[in-house]
Amino acid sequence: MHLSHEPDAPRGDEITFDQFLAVDIRIGTVLSAEPFPEARKPAFKLVIDFGPAIGVKKSSAQITDRYALEDLPGRQVAAVINFPPRQIGKFMSEVLTLGFGDEAGAVILFAPDHAVPNGARLF
């Protein structure tokens, strides 16, 4: 499912600008975070507010190595909001929360360094 996450992996196939625009990446604020012990890989269940146009969505995020549950509410995160929902165990993940692997391979969330309105789109 995933391509290599290694920093020295070759670049992906070339895409057009229209293909890039088809991926809808938005900012949302985490409303709540819960453990997800049923997940095959360690993960949290996130509830994220993407503003009035998109609404509140759920995400399974494999971010347990670098984040504590209590630190996530109120944090802004980036997510792909136009993938189809994906069933992960008994949980329906509606958006793909984005991050990058650090030197140890743990996921570091991708987020703005200044607050932006929920629902703001990447361009």
mmCIF file of C-alpha atoms in Angstrom:
data_model
loop_
_atom_site.group_PDB
_atom_site.id
_atom_site.type_symbol
_atom_site.label_atom_id
_atom_site.label_comp_id
_atom_site.label_asym_id
_atom_site.label_seq_id
_atom_site.Cartn_x
_atom_site.Cartn_y
_atom_site.Cartn_z
ATOM 1 C CA MET A 1 0.000 0.000 0.000
ATOM 2 C CA HIS A 2 2.725 2.485 0.932
ATOM 3 C CA LEU A 3 5.751 3.520 -1.048
ATOM 4 C CA SER A 4 9.117 3.676 0.648
ATOM 5 C CA HIS A 5 9.263 6.257 3.427
ATOM 6 C CA GLU A 6 13.060 6.372 3.425
ATOM 7 C CA PRO A 7 14.582 9.840 2.853
ATOM 8 C CA ASP A 8 16.804 8.488 0.061
ATOM 9 C CA ALA A 9 13.964 6.764 -1.838
ATOM 10 C CA PRO A 10 13.716 7.779 -5.514
ATOM 11 C CA ARG A 11 11.062 10.319 -6.425
ATOM 12 C CA GLY A 12 7.623 9.119 -7.431
ATOM 13 C CA ASP A 13 6.230 9.109 -10.936
ATOM 14 C CA GLU A 14 5.648 12.524 -12.475
ATOM 15 C CA ILE A 15 2.083 13.785 -12.218
ATOM 16 C CA THR A 16 0.240 16.714 -13.748
ATOM 17 C CA PHE A 17 -0.780 19.810 -11.841
ATOM 18 C CA ASP A 18 -4.427 18.784 -12.288
ATOM 19 C CA GLN A 19 -3.667 15.444 -10.603
ATOM 20 C CA PHE A 20 -2.119 17.321 -7.669
ATOM 21 C CA LEU A 21 -5.188 19.576 -7.417
ATOM 22 C CA ALA A 22 -7.392 16.474 -7.217
ATOM 23 C CA VAL A 23 -5.871 15.640 -3.811
ATOM 24 C CA ASP A 24 -7.809 17.778 -1.319
ATOM 25 C CA ILE A 25 -5.525 18.480 1.670
ATOM 26 C CA ARG A 26 -7.106 20.538 4.451
ATOM 27 C CA ILE A 27 -6.278 21.738 7.944
ATOM 28 C CA GLY A 28 -8.391 20.693 10.884
ATOM 29 C CA THR A 29 -8.228 20.888 14.658
ATOM 30 C CA VAL A 30 -8.195 17.697 16.715
ATOM 31 C CA LEU A 31 -11.245 17.694 18.984
ATOM 32 C CA SER A 32 -10.495 14.395 20.717
ATOM 33 C CA ALA A 33 -8.081 11.489 20.672
ATOM 34 C CA GLU A 34 -8.648 7.979 22.008
ATOM 35 C CA PRO A 35 -6.609 4.789 22.186
ATOM 36 C CA PHE A 36 -7.186 2.274 19.385
ATOM 37 C CA PRO A 37 -6.082 -1.023 20.945
ATOM 38 C CA GLU A 38 -7.852 -3.109 18.271
ATOM 39 C CA ALA A 39 -5.656 -1.689 15.470
ATOM 40 C CA ARG A 40 -3.096 -4.057 13.942
ATOM 41 C CA LYS A 41 -0.411 -1.354 14.228
ATOM 42 C CA PRO A 42 -0.392 1.039 17.210
ATOM 43 C CA ALA A 43 -2.720 3.954 16.460
ATOM 44 C CA PHE A 44 -5.030 6.565 17.918
ATOM 45 C CA LYS A 45 -8.614 7.398 16.931
ATOM 46 C CA LEU A 46 -8.825 11.122 16.164
ATOM 47 C CA VAL A 47 -11.907 13.310 15.761
ATOM 48 C CA ILE A 48 -10.970 16.371 13.689
ATOM 49 C CA ASP A 49 -12.949 19.564 12.951
ATOM 50 C CA PHE A 50 -12.417 20.766 9.360
ATOM 51 C CA GLY A 51 -14.764 23.744 9.624
ATOM 52 C CA PRO A 52 -18.320 24.314 8.432
ATOM 53 C CA ALA A 53 -17.865 23.248 4.785
ATOM 54 C CA ILE A 54 -16.308 19.851 5.550
ATOM 55 C CA GLY A 55 -17.418 19.205 9.127
ATOM 56 C CA VAL A 56 -16.075 16.815 11.739
ATOM 57 C CA LYS A 57 -14.309 13.670 10.501
ATOM 58 C CA LYS A 58 -12.644 10.638 12.096
ATOM 59 C CA SER A 59 -9.143 9.329 11.409
ATOM 60 C CA SER A 60 -7.000 6.419 12.539
ATOM 61 C CA ALA A 61 -3.464 7.765 12.948
ATOM 62 C CA GLN A 62 -0.304 5.743 13.615
ATOM 63 C CA ILE A 63 1.299 8.464 15.732
ATOM 64 C CA THR A 64 1.674 6.689 19.067
ATOM 65 C CA ASP A 65 5.496 6.813 19.090
ATOM 66 C CA ARG A 66 5.806 10.601 19.313
ATOM 67 C CA TYR A 67 2.473 11.871 20.651
ATOM 68 C CA ALA A 68 0.506 11.461 23.864
ATOM 69 C CA LEU A 69 -3.299 11.360 23.722
ATOM 70 C CA GLU A 70 -3.636 14.341 26.048
ATOM 71 C CA ASP A 71 -1.419 16.525 23.804
ATOM 72 C CA LEU A 72 -3.490 16.078 20.632
ATOM 73 C CA PRO A 73 -6.791 17.938 21.321
ATOM 74 C CA GLY A 74 -6.474 21.526 20.101
ATOM 75 C CA ARG A 75 -3.615 20.695 17.717
ATOM 76 C CA GLN A 76 -4.019 21.507 14.026
ATOM 77 C CA VAL A 77 -3.234 18.726 11.550
ATOM 78 C CA ALA A 78 -3.259 18.301 7.780
ATOM 79 C CA ALA A 79 -5.293 15.525 6.175
ATOM 80 C CA VAL A 80 -6.424 14.271 2.790
ATOM 81 C CA ILE A 81 -10.189 14.618 2.981
ATOM 82 C CA ASN A 82 -11.293 13.236 -0.396
ATOM 83 C CA PHE A 83 -10.181 9.605 -0.169
ATOM 84 C CA PRO A 84 -13.035 7.148 0.330
ATOM 85 C CA PRO A 85 -13.578 6.115 3.964
ATOM 86 C CA ARG A 86 -11.529 3.099 5.011
ATOM 87 C CA GLN A 87 -12.587 0.418 7.461
ATOM 88 C CA ILE A 88 -9.842 -0.256 10.007
ATOM 89 C CA GLY A 89 -11.051 -2.978 12.308
ATOM 90 C CA LYS A 90 -14.392 -1.794 13.708
ATOM 91 C CA PHE A 91 -13.456 1.861 13.092
ATOM 92 C CA MET A 92 -14.283 3.823 9.924
ATOM 93 C CA SER A 93 -11.438 6.240 9.112
ATOM 94 C CA GLU A 94 -12.803 9.108 6.996
ATOM 95 C CA VAL A 95 -9.625 11.121 6.334
ATOM 96 C CA LEU A 96 -5.892 10.403 6.028
ATOM 97 C CA THR A 97 -3.943 12.386 8.615
ATOM 98 C CA LEU A 98 -0.568 13.378 7.145
ATOM 99 C CA GLY A 99 2.911 13.102 8.578
ATOM 100 C CA PHE A 100 6.548 12.412 7.785
ATOM 101 C CA GLY A 101 8.821 9.722 9.188
ATOM 102 C CA ASP A 102 11.625 10.889 11.463
ATOM 103 C CA GLU A 103 15.086 9.263 11.631
ATOM 104 C CA ALA A 104 13.630 6.348 13.610
ATOM 105 C CA GLY A 105 10.610 5.930 11.303
ATOM 106 C CA ALA A 106 8.085 7.400 13.765
ATOM 107 C CA VAL A 107 5.396 9.612 12.242
ATOM 108 C CA ILE A 108 5.707 13.369 12.821
ATOM 109 C CA LEU A 109 2.450 15.194 12.088
ATOM 110 C CA PHE A 110 2.375 17.670 9.207
ATOM 111 C CA ALA A 111 0.837 20.944 10.399
ATOM 112 C CA PRO A 112 1.112 24.711 9.869
ATOM 113 C CA ASP A 113 3.518 26.628 12.088
ATOM 114 C CA HIS A 114 0.847 29.342 12.607
ATOM 115 C CA ALA A 115 -2.869 28.831 13.187
ATOM 116 C CA VAL A 116 -5.028 28.852 10.057
ATOM 117 C CA PRO A 117 -8.815 28.534 9.736
ATOM 118 C CA ASN A 118 -10.163 24.980 9.933
ATOM 119 C CA GLY A 119 -10.882 23.813 6.402
ATOM 120 C CA ALA A 120 -8.061 25.857 4.822
ATOM 121 C CA ARG A 121 -6.826 24.022 1.724
ATOM 122 C CA LEU A 122 -3.210 23.373 0.772
ATOM 123 C CA PHE A 123 -2.069 25.186 -2.349
#
